CSV table of N, CA and C in Angstrom, one decimal:
chain,number,residue,atom,x,y,z
A,345,ASP,N,-17.5,-5.6,-13.2
A,345,ASP,CA,-16.2,-5.2,-13.8
A,345,ASP,C,-15.9,-3.7,-13.6
A,346,GLY,N,-16.6,-3.0,-12.7
A,346,GLY,CA,-16.2,-1.7,-12.3
A,346,GLY,C,-16.7,-0.6,-13.3
A,347,LYS,N,-17.5,-0.9,-14.3
A,347,LYS,CA,-17.9,0.0,-15.3
A,347,LYS,C,-19.4,0.3,-15.1
A,348,VAL,N,-19.8,1.6,-15.3
A,348,VAL,CA,-21.2,2.0,-15.2
A,348,VAL,C,-21.6,2.7,-16.6
A,349,ASN,N,-22.7,2.3,-17.0
A,349,ASN,CA,-23.2,2.9,-18.3
A,349,ASN,C,-24.4,3.8,-18.0
A,350,PHE,N,-24.3,5.1,-18.3
A,350,PHE,CA,-25.3,6.0,-18.1
A,350,PHE,C,-26.0,6.3,-19.4
A,351,ASP,N,-27.4,6.3,-19.3
A,351,ASP,CA,-28.1,6.5,-20.6
A,351,ASP,C,-28.9,7.8,-20.5
A,352,GLY,N,-28.6,8.6,-19.4
A,352,GLY,CA,-29.2,9.9,-19.4
A,352,GLY,C,-30.6,9.9,-18.9
A,353,THR,N,-31.1,8.9,-18.3
A,353,THR,CA,-32.5,8.8,-17.8
A,353,THR,C,-32.6,8.8,-16.3
A,354,GLY,N,-31.7,9.6,-15.6
A,354,GLY,CA,-31.7,9.7,-14.2
A,354,GLY,C,-31.0,8.7,-13.5
A,355,ASP,N,-30.0,8.1,-14.2
A,355,ASP,CA,-29.1,7.1,-13.5
A,355,ASP,C,-28.4,7.8,-12.4
A,356,GLY,N,-28.1,7.1,-11.4
A,356,GLY,CA,-27.3,7.6,-10.3
A,356,GLY,C,-26.4,6.5,-9.7
A,357,ILE,N,-25.5,7.1,-8.9
A,357,ILE,CA,-24.5,6.1,-8.2
A,357,ILE,C,-24.5,6.5,-6.8
A,358,THR,N,-24.5,5.6,-6.0
A,358,THR,CA,-24.4,5.8,-4.5
A,358,THR,C,-22.9,5.4,-4.1
A,359,ILE,N,-22.2,6.3,-3.5
A,359,ILE,CA,-20.9,6.0,-3.0
A,359,ILE,C,-20.9,6.1,-1.5
A,360,THR,N,-20.4,5.0,-0.8
A,360,THR,CA,-20.4,5.0,0.6
A,360,THR,C,-18.9,5.2,1.0
A,361,LEU,N,-18.6,6.3,1.7
A,361,LEU,CA,-17.2,6.5,2.2
A,361,LEU,C,-17.0,5.8,3.5
A,362,PRO,N,-15.8,5.2,3.6
A,362,PRO,CA,-15.5,4.5,4.9
A,362,PRO,C,-15.4,5.5,6.1
A,363,THR,N,-15.6,5.0,7.2
A,363,THR,CA,-15.3,5.8,8.5
A,363,THR,C,-13.8,5.7,8.7
A,364,LEU,N,-13.3,6.9,9.0
A,364,LEU,CA,-11.9,7.0,9.2
A,364,LEU,C,-11.6,7.0,10.7
A,365,HIS,N,-10.5,6.3,11.1
A,365,HIS,CA,-10.1,6.2,12.5
A,365,HIS,C,-8.8,7.0,12.6
A,366,THR,N,-8.6,7.7,13.7
A,366,THR,CA,-7.4,8.5,13.9
A,366,THR,C,-6.4,7.7,14.7
A,367,VAL,N,-5.2,7.6,14.2
A,367,VAL,CA,-4.0,7.0,14.8
A,367,VAL,C,-3.0,8.1,15.2
A,368,THR,N,-2.6,8.1,16.5
A,368,THR,CA,-1.7,9.1,16.9
A,368,THR,C,-0.6,8.4,17.7
A,369,GLY,N,0.5,9.0,17.8
A,369,GLY,CA,1.6,8.5,18.6
A,369,GLY,C,2.9,9.4,18.6
A,370,THR,N,3.9,8.9,19.1
A,370,THR,CA,5.1,9.6,19.2
A,370,THR,C,6.3,8.6,18.8
A,371,VAL,N,7.3,9.2,18.1
A,371,VAL,CA,8.5,8.4,17.8
A,371,VAL,C,9.7,8.9,18.6
A,372,ASP,N,10.4,8.0,19.2
A,372,ASP,CA,11.6,8.4,20.0
A,372,ASP,C,12.8,7.5,19.6
A,373,ASP,N,13.9,7.9,20.2
A,373,ASP,CA,15.1,7.1,19.9
A,373,ASP,C,15.5,6.3,21.1
A,374,GLY,N,14.5,6.1,22.0
A,374,GLY,CA,14.8,5.4,23.3
A,374,GLY,C,15.0,6.3,24.4
A,375,SER,N,15.3,7.5,24.1
A,375,SER,CA,15.5,8.5,25.2
A,375,SER,C,14.8,9.8,24.9
A,376,ILE,N,14.8,10.3,23.7
A,376,ILE,CA,14.2,11.6,23.4
A,376,ILE,C,13.3,11.4,22.2
A,377,ASN,N,12.2,12.2,22.1
A,377,ASN,CA,11.3,12.3,20.9
A,377,ASN,C,12.1,12.9,19.7
A,378,VAL,N,11.8,12.4,18.5
A,378,VAL,CA,12.5,12.7,17.3
A,378,VAL,C,11.7,13.4,16.3
A,379,GLU,N,12.1,14.6,15.9
A,379,GLU,CA,11.4,15.4,14.9
A,379,GLU,C,11.8,15.0,13.6
A,380,GLY,N,10.9,15.1,12.6
A,380,GLY,CA,11.2,14.8,11.2
A,380,GLY,C,11.3,13.4,10.7
A,381,VAL,N,10.8,12.5,11.6
A,381,VAL,CA,10.8,11.1,11.2
A,381,VAL,C,9.7,10.9,10.2
A,382,LEU,N,10.0,10.2,9.1
A,382,LEU,CA,9.0,9.8,8.0
A,382,LEU,C,8.3,8.6,8.5
A,383,VAL,N,7.0,8.7,8.6
A,383,VAL,CA,6.1,7.6,9.0
A,383,VAL,C,5.4,7.1,7.8
A,384,THR,N,5.7,5.9,7.3
A,384,THR,CA,5.1,5.4,6.0
A,384,THR,C,4.0,4.4,6.5
A,385,VAL,N,2.8,4.6,5.9
A,385,VAL,CA,1.7,3.7,6.3
A,385,VAL,C,1.3,2.9,5.0
A,386,ILE,N,1.3,1.6,5.0
A,386,ILE,CA,0.9,0.8,3.9
A,386,ILE,C,-0.3,-0.1,4.2
A,387,ASP,N,-1.4,0.0,3.4
A,387,ASP,CA,-2.6,-0.8,3.6
A,387,ASP,C,-2.1,-2.2,3.1
A,388,GLU,N,-2.2,-3.2,4.0
A,388,GLU,CA,-1.7,-4.5,3.7
A,388,GLU,C,-2.6,-5.3,2.7
A,389,THR,N,-3.9,-4.8,2.5
A,389,THR,CA,-4.8,-5.4,1.5
A,389,THR,C,-4.6,-4.8,0.1
A,390,THR,N,-4.5,-3.5,0.1
A,390,THR,CA,-4.5,-2.9,-1.3
A,390,THR,C,-3.1,-2.5,-1.8
A,391,GLY,N,-2.2,-2.3,-0.8
A,391,GLY,CA,-0.8,-1.9,-1.1
A,391,GLY,C,-0.7,-0.4,-1.2
A,392,ASP,N,-1.8,0.3,-1.0
A,392,ASP,CA,-1.8,1.8,-1.1
A,392,ASP,C,-1.0,2.3,0.1
A,393,ALA,N,-0.2,3.4,-0.1
A,393,ALA,CA,0.7,3.9,0.9
A,393,ALA,C,0.7,5.4,0.9
A,394,PHE,N,0.9,6.0,2.1
A,394,PHE,CA,1.1,7.4,2.2
A,394,PHE,C,2.1,7.6,3.4
A,395,GLU,N,2.5,8.9,3.5
A,395,GLU,CA,3.5,9.2,4.5
A,395,GLU,C,3.1,10.5,5.3
A,396,VAL,N,3.5,10.5,6.6
A,396,VAL,CA,3.3,11.7,7.4
A,396,VAL,C,4.7,11.9,8.1
A,397,GLU,N,4.9,13.0,8.6
A,397,GLU,CA,6.2,13.3,9.3
A,397,GLU,C,6.0,13.8,10.7
A,398,THR,N,6.8,13.4,11.6
A,398,THR,CA,6.7,13.8,13.0
A,398,THR,C,7.0,15.2,13.2
A,399,ASP,N,6.3,15.9,14.1
A,399,ASP,CA,6.4,17.3,14.3
A,399,ASP,C,7.6,17.5,15.3
A,400,SER,N,7.7,18.8,15.7
A,400,SER,CA,8.9,19.1,16.6
A,400,SER,C,8.9,18.5,17.9
A,401,SER,N,7.7,17.9,18.3
A,401,SER,CA,7.6,17.0,19.6
A,401,SER,C,7.8,15.6,19.3
A,402,GLY,N,8.0,15.2,18.0
A,402,GLY,CA,8.1,13.8,17.7
A,402,GLY,C,6.7,13.1,17.6
A,403,ASP,N,5.7,13.9,17.5
A,403,ASP,CA,4.3,13.4,17.4
A,403,ASP,C,3.8,13.3,15.9
A,404,TYR,N,3.0,12.3,15.7
A,404,TYR,CA,2.4,12.1,14.3
A,404,TYR,C,0.9,11.8,14.5
A,405,THR,N,0.1,12.0,13.4
A,405,THR,CA,-1.3,11.6,13.4
A,405,THR,C,-1.6,11.3,12.0
A,406,PHE,N,-2.4,10.2,11.7
A,406,PHE,CA,-3.0,10.0,10.4
A,406,PHE,C,-4.4,9.4,10.7
A,407,GLU,N,-5.1,9.3,9.6
A,407,GLU,CA,-6.5,8.8,9.5
A,407,GLU,C,-6.6,7.7,8.5
A,408,VAL,N,-7.2,6.6,8.9
A,408,VAL,CA,-7.3,5.4,7.9
A,408,VAL,C,-8.6,4.7,8.2
A,409,PRO,N,-9.2,4.0,7.2
A,409,PRO,CA,-10.4,3.2,7.4
A,409,PRO,C,-9.9,1.9,8.2
A,410,THR,N,-10.9,1.2,8.6
A,410,THR,CA,-10.7,-0.1,9.3
A,410,THR,C,-9.8,-1.0,8.4
A,411,GLY,N,-8.8,-1.6,9.0
A,411,GLY,CA,-7.9,-2.5,8.2
A,411,GLY,C,-6.6,-2.8,8.9
A,412,ASN,N,-5.8,-3.5,8.2
A,412,ASN,CA,-4.4,-3.9,8.7
A,412,ASN,C,-3.4,-3.1,7.9
A,413,TYR,N,-2.5,-2.5,8.7
A,413,TYR,CA,-1.5,-1.6,8.1
A,413,TYR,C,-0.1,-2.0,8.5
A,414,SER,N,0.8,-1.8,7.7
A,414,SER,CA,2.3,-1.9,8.0
A,414,SER,C,2.8,-0.5,8.1
A,415,VAL,N,3.4,-0.2,9.3
A,415,VAL,CA,3.9,1.1,9.6
A,415,VAL,C,5.4,1.1,9.7
A,416,LEU,N,6.1,2.0,9.0
A,416,LEU,CA,7.6,2.0,9.0
A,416,LEU,C,8.0,3.4,9.3
A,417,THR,N,8.9,3.5,10.3
A,417,THR,CA,9.5,4.8,10.7
A,417,THR,C,10.8,4.9,10.2
A,418,GLU,N,11.1,6.0,9.5
A,418,GLU,CA,12.4,6.1,8.8
A,418,GLU,C,13.1,7.5,9.2
A,419,GLN,N,14.3,7.4,9.6
A,419,GLN,CA,15.1,8.5,9.8
A,419,GLN,C,16.6,8.2,9.7
A,420,SER,N,17.4,9.1,9.1
A,420,SER,CA,18.8,8.8,8.8
A,420,SER,C,19.4,8.5,10.2
A,421,GLY,N,20.3,7.5,10.1
A,421,GLY,CA,21.1,7.1,11.3
A,421,GLY,C,20.3,6.0,12.1
A,422,TYR,N,19.1,5.5,11.6
A,422,TYR,CA,18.4,4.5,12.3
A,422,TYR,C,17.9,3.4,11.3
A,423,VAL,N,17.7,2.3,11.9
A,423,VAL,CA,17.1,1.1,11.1
A,423,VAL,C,15.6,1.2,11.2
A,424,ALA,N,14.9,1.0,10.1
A,424,ALA,CA,13.5,1.0,10.2
A,424,ALA,C,13.0,-0.4,10.2
A,425,THR,N,12.1,-0.7,11.2
A,425,THR,CA,11.6,-2.1,11.3
A,425,THR,C,10.0,-2.0,11.1
A,426,PRO,N,9.5,-2.5,10.1
A,426,PRO,CA,8.0,-2.4,9.9
A,426,PRO,C,7.3,-3.1,11.1
A,427,GLN,N,6.1,-2.4,11.5
A,427,GLN,CA,5.3,-3.0,12.5
A,427,GLN,C,3.8,-3.0,12.0
A,428,THR,N,3.0,-4.0,12.4
A,428,THR,CA,1.7,-4.1,12.0
A,428,THR,C,0.8,-3.4,12.9
A,429,LEU,N,-0.2,-2.6,12.4
A,429,LEU,CA,-1.3,-2.1,13.2
A,429,LEU,C,-2.6,-2.6,12.7
A,430,VAL,N,-3.4,-3.1,13.6
A,430,VAL,CA,-4.8,-3.5,13.2
A,430,VAL,C,-5.7,-2.4,13.7
A,431,VAL,N,-6.3,-1.7,12.7
A,431,VAL,CA,-7.2,-0.5,13.1
A,431,VAL,C,-8.6,-0.9,12.9
A,432,ALA,N,-9.4,-0.7,14.0
A,432,ALA,CA,-10.9,-1.0,14.0
A,432,ALA,C,-11.6,0.2,14.7
A,433,ALA,N,-10.8,1.1,15.3
A,433,ALA,CA,-11.3,2.3,16.0
A,433,ALA,C,-10.1,3.2,16.2
A,434,ASP,N,-10.4,4.4,16.8
A,434,ASP,CA,-9.3,5.4,17.0
A,434,ASP,C,-8.2,4.6,17.8
A,435,LEU,N,-7.0,4.9,17.5
A,435,LEU,CA,-5.8,4.2,18.2
A,435,LEU,C,-4.9,5.4,18.8
A,436,PRO,N,-5.1,5.8,20.0
A,436,PRO,CA,-4.1,6.8,20.5
A,436,PRO,C,-2.9,6.1,21.1
A,437,SER,N,-1.8,6.8,21.2
A,437,SER,CA,-0.6,6.3,21.8
A,437,SER,C,0.1,5.1,21.2
A,438,GLN,N,0.1,5.2,19.8
A,438,GLN,CA,0.8,4.1,19.0
A,438,GLN,C,2.2,4.6,18.9
A,439,ASP,N,3.0,4.4,19.9
A,439,ASP,CA,4.4,4.9,19.9
A,439,ASP,C,5.4,4.0,19.3
A,440,PHE,N,6.4,4.5,18.7
A,440,PHE,CA,7.5,3.7,18.1
A,440,PHE,C,8.8,4.2,18.6
A,441,SER,N,9.7,3.3,18.7
A,441,SER,CA,11.1,3.7,19.1
A,441,SER,C,12.0,3.3,17.9
A,442,LEU,N,12.9,4.1,17.6
A,442,LEU,CA,13.9,3.9,16.5
A,442,LEU,C,15.0,3.1,17.0
A,443,ASP,N,15.6,2.2,16.2
A,443,ASP,CA,16.8,1.5,16.5
A,443,ASP,C,18.0,2.1,15.9
A,444,ALA,N,19.0,2.5,16.6
A,444,ALA,CA,20.1,3.2,16.1
A,444,ALA,C,20.9,2.2,15.3
A,445,ALA,N,21.4,2.8,14.2
A,445,ALA,CA,22.3,1.9,13.2
A,445,ALA,C,23.7,2.1,13.7
A,446,ASP,N,24.5,1.0,13.5
A,446,ASP,CA,25.9,1.1,13.9
A,446,ASP,C,26.8,0.8,12.7
A,447,LYS,N,26.2,0.6,11.6
A,447,LYS,CA,27.0,0.2,10.3
A,447,LYS,C,26.4,1.1,9.2
A,448,THR,N,27.2,1.1,8.1
A,448,THR,CA,26.6,1.8,6.9
A,448,THR,C,26.9,0.9,5.7
A,449,ILE,N,25.9,1.1,4.7
A,449,ILE,CA,26.1,0.5,3.3
A,449,ILE,C,26.2,1.7,2.4
A,450,SER,N,27.3,1.8,1.6
A,450,SER,CA,27.4,3.0,0.8
A,450,SER,C,27.9,2.5,-0.6
A,451,GLY,N,27.7,3.3,-1.6
A,451,GLY,CA,28.2,3.0,-2.9
A,451,GLY,C,27.8,4.0,-3.9
A,452,THR,N,27.8,3.7,-5.2
A,452,THR,CA,27.5,4.6,-6.3
A,452,THR,C,26.5,3.8,-7.3
A,453,ILE,N,25.5,4.6,-7.7
A,453,ILE,CA,24.6,4.0,-8.7
A,453,ILE,C,25.0,4.7,-10.0
A,454,THR,N,25.2,3.9,-11.0
A,454,THR,CA,25.5,4.3,-12.4
A,454,THR,C,24.6,3.7,-13.4
A,455,ASP,N,24.5,4.3,-14.6
A,455,ASP,CA,23.8,3.8,-15.7
A,455,ASP,C,24.7,2.8,-16.5
A,456,SER,N,24.2,2.2,-17.5
A,456,SER,CA,24.9,1.2,-18.3
A,456,SER,C,26.2,1.8,-18.9
A,457,GLY,N,26.2,3.1,-19.1
A,457,GLY,CA,27.4,3.7,-19.7
A,457,GLY,C,28.4,4.2,-18.6
A,458,GLY,N,28.1,3.9,-17.3
A,458,GLY,CA,29.0,4.3,-16.3
A,458,GLY,C,28.8,5.7,-15.7
A,459,ASP,N,27.8,6.4,-16.2
A,459,ASP,CA,27.5,7.7,-15.7
A,459,ASP,C,26.7,7.7,-14.4
A,460,PRO,N,27.0,8.5,-13.4
A,460,PRO,CA,26.3,8.5,-12.2
A,460,PRO,C,24.8,8.9,-12.4
A,461,VAL,N,23.9,8.2,-11.6
A,461,VAL,CA,22.5,8.5,-11.6
A,461,VAL,C,22.1,9.3,-10.4
A,462,GLU,N,21.7,10.5,-10.6
A,462,GLU,CA,21.2,11.4,-9.4
A,462,GLU,C,19.7,11.1,-9.1
A,463,GLY,N,19.4,11.1,-7.9
A,463,GLY,CA,18.0,11.0,-7.4
A,463,GLY,C,17.4,9.6,-7.4
A,464,ALA,N,18.2,8.5,-7.6
A,464,ALA,CA,17.7,7.2,-7.5
A,464,ALA,C,17.3,6.9,-6.1
A,465,LEU,N,16.3,6.1,-5.9
A,465,LEU,CA,16.0,5.6,-4.6
A,465,LEU,C,16.7,4.3,-4.4
A,466,VAL,N,17.6,4.2,-3.3
A,466,VAL,CA,18.3,3.0,-3.0
A,466,VAL,C,17.7,2.5,-1.7
A,467,TYR,N,17.3,1.2,-1.7
A,467,TYR,CA,16.7,0.6,-0.5
A,467,TYR,C,17.3,-0.7,-0.2
A,468,ALA,N,17.4,-1.0,1.1
A,468,ALA,CA,17.9,-2.3,1.6
A,468,ALA,C,16.9,-2.9,2.5
A,469,ASP,N,16.7,-4.2,2.3
A,469,ASP,CA,15.8,-5.0,3.2
A,469,ASP,C,16.7,-6.0,3.9
A,470,MET,N,16.5,-6.1,5.2
A,470,MET,CA,17.3,-7.0,6.0
A,470,MET,C,16.5,-8.3,6.2
A,471,ALA,N,17.2,-9.4,6.0
A,471,ALA,CA,16.5,-10.7,6.3
A,471,ALA,C,16.1,-10.7,7.8
A,472,GLY,N,14.8,-11.1,8.0
A,472,GLY,CA,14.2,-11.2,9.3
A,472,GLY,C,13.6,-9.9,9.7
A,473,GLY,N,13.6,-8.8,8.9
A,473,GLY,CA,12.9,-7.5,9.1
A,473,GLY,C,13.9,-6.4,9.4
A,474,GLY,N,13.6,-5.3,8.8
A,474,GLY,CA,14.4,-4.1,8.9
A,474,GLY,C,14.6,-3.6,7.4
A,475,MET,N,14.7,-2.2,7.4
A,475,MET,CA,14.7,-1.6,6.1
A,475,MET,C,15.5,-0.3,6.2
A,476,ALA,N,16.2,0.1,5.2
A,476,ALA,CA,17.0,1.4,5.2
A,476,ALA,C,16.8,1.9,3.7
A,477,THR,N,16.8,3.3,3.6
A,477,THR,CA,16.7,3.9,2.3
A,477,THR,C,17.6,5.1,2.2
A,478,SER,N,17.9,5.5,1.0
A,478,SER,CA,18.7,6.6,0.7
A,478,SER,C,18.4,7.1,-0.7
A,479,GLU,N,18.7,8.3,-1.0
A,479,GLU,CA,18.7,8.8,-2.4
A,479,GLU,C,20.1,9.2,-2.8
A,480,THR,N,20.3,9.0,-4.1
A,480,THR,CA,21.6,9.2,-4.6
A,480,THR,C,21.9,10.7,-4.8
A,481,ALA,N,23.1,11.1,-4.6
A,481,ALA,CA,23.5,12.6,-4.8
A,481,ALA,C,23.8,12.7,-6.3
A,482,ALA,N,24.2,14.0,-6.6
A,482,ALA,CA,24.5,14.3,-8.0
A,482,ALA,C,25.6,13.4,-8.6
A,483,ASP,N,26.5,12.9,-7.7
A,483,ASP,CA,27.6,12.0,-8.3
A,483,ASP,C,27.2,10.5,-8.2
A,484,GLY,N,25.9,10.3,-7.9
A,484,GLY,CA,25.5,8.9,-7.8
A,484,GLY,C,25.7,8.2,-6.5
A,485,THR,N,26.4,8.8,-5.6
A,485,THR,CA,26.7,8.2,-4.4
A,485,THR,C,25.5,8.2,-3.4
A,486,TYR,N,25.5,7.2,-2.5
A,486,TYR,CA,24.5,7.0,-1.4
A,486,TYR,C,25.1,6.4,-0.2
A,487,THR,N,24.5,6.6,1.0
A,487,THR,CA,24.9,6.0,2.2
A,487,THR,C,23.6,5.6,3.0
A,488,MET,N,23.5,4.4,3.5
A,488,MET,CA,22.4,4.0,4.2
A,488,MET,C,22.9,3.5,5.6
A,489,TYR,N,22.2,3.8,6.7
A,489,TYR,CA,22.6,3.4,8.0
A,489,TYR,C,21.9,2.1,8.3
A,490,VAL,N,22.7,1.1,8.8
A,490,VAL,CA,22.1,-0.2,9.0
A,490,VAL,C,22.7,-0.9,10.3
A,491,SER,N,22.2,-2.0,10.7
A,491,SER,CA,22.7,-2.8,11.8
A,491,SER,C,23.2,-4.1,11.2
A,492,ASP,N,23.9,-4.9,12.1
A,492,ASP,CA,24.4,-6.2,11.6
A,492,ASP,C,23.3,-7.0,11.0
A,493,GLY,N,23.6,-7.7,10.0
A,493,GLY,CA,22.5,-8.6,9.3
A,493,GLY,C,22.9,-8.8,7.9
A,494,ASN,N,22.0,-9.6,7.2
A,494,ASN,CA,22.1,-9.8,5.8
A,494,ASN,C,21.2,-8.9,5.1
A,495,TRP,N,21.6,-8.1,4.2
A,495,TRP,CA,20.8,-7.1,3.6
A,495,TRP,C,20.8,-7.3,2.0
A,496,SER,N,19.6,-7.1,1.4
A,496,SER,CA,19.4,-7.1,0.0
A,496,SER,C,19.3,-5.6,-0.4
A,497,VAL,N,20.2,-5.2,-1.4
A,497,VAL,CA,20.3,-3.8,-1.7
A,497,VAL,C,19.8,-3.6,-3.2
A,498,SER,N,18.8,-2.7,-3.4
A,498,SER,CA,18.3,-2.5,-4.7
A,498,SER,C,18.2,-0.9,-5.0
A,499,ALA,N,18.0,-0.6,-6.3
A,499,ALA,CA,17.8,0.8,-6.7
A,499,ALA,C,16.8,0.9,-7.8
A,500,VAL,N,16.1,2.0,-7.8
A,500,VAL,CA,15.1,2.3,-8.8
A,500,VAL,C,15.0,3.8,-9.0
A,501,THR,N,14.8,4.2,-10.2
A,501,THR,CA,14.5,5.6,-10.6
A,501,THR,C,13.8,5.7,-11.9
A,502,SER,N,13.2,6.8,-12.1
A,502,SER,CA,12.4,7.0,-13.4
A,502,SER,C,13.3,6.8,-14.7
A,503,GLY,N,12.9,6.1,-15.6
A,503,GLY,CA,13.6,5.9,-16.8
A,503,GLY,C,14.5,4.6,-16.8
A,504,TYR,N,14.6,3.9,-15.7
A,504,TYR,CA,15.5,2.8,-15.5
A,504,TYR,C,14.7,1.7,-14.9
A,505,ALA,N,15.0,0.4,-15.2
A,505,ALA,CA,14.5,-0.7,-14.6
A,505,ALA,C,15.1,-0.9,-13.2
A,506,ALA,N,14.3,-1.4,-12.2
A,506,ALA,CA,14.8,-1.6,-10.9
A,506,ALA,C,15.9,-2.6,-11.0
A,507,SER,N,16.9,-2.5,-10.1
A,507,SER,CA,18.0,-3.5,-10.1
A,507,SER,C,18.4,-3.8,-8.7
A,508,THR,N,18.8,-5.0,-8.5
A,508,THR,CA,19.3,-5.5,-7.2
A,508,THR,C,20.7,-5.8,-7.3
A,509,ALA,N,21.5,-5.2,-6.5
A,509,ALA,CA,23.0,-5.4,-6.6
A,509,ALA,C,23.5,-6.5,-5.7
A,510,ILE,N,22.9,-6.6,-4.5
A,510,ILE,CA,23.3,-7.6,-3.5
A,510,ILE,C,22.0,-8.2,-3.0
A,511,ASP,N,22.0,-9.6,-3.1
A,511,ASP,CA,20.8,-10.3,-2.7
A,511,ASP,C,21.2,-11.5,-1.8
């Protein structure tokens, strides 16, 4: 059940840390490397996630234990498409190309009283794969860059229940 009872008679715990594997790569837009791309890594078993950002050369590096991971590259003006990485050793040259968005979804997030909600995370999932995110401005407005397709749009922020506007 994950609990340990110590009685003070020399009890001890052994913790084995997993070996970490280095994953490196570059993110481009099909022609040039892109700085400032948010690379989100999600452990497909635990759901744990973390983010790294590409440097001025479009390069990124992260370390993870053996496992399966979903990797999402996000940058304004592009559609993010999750990709799966199976990590069992160091993985150099795990490069990603961003897909340019040619459409937008925009709107306003308000509370039940009609007041704008600042700082809400608005996210859209495309049927068949693809994701876009945005954060609302002080007036509750947002814009997400997307491509043709069917999108489900939702919003969430602290103090409010998550809500889906278009499904």
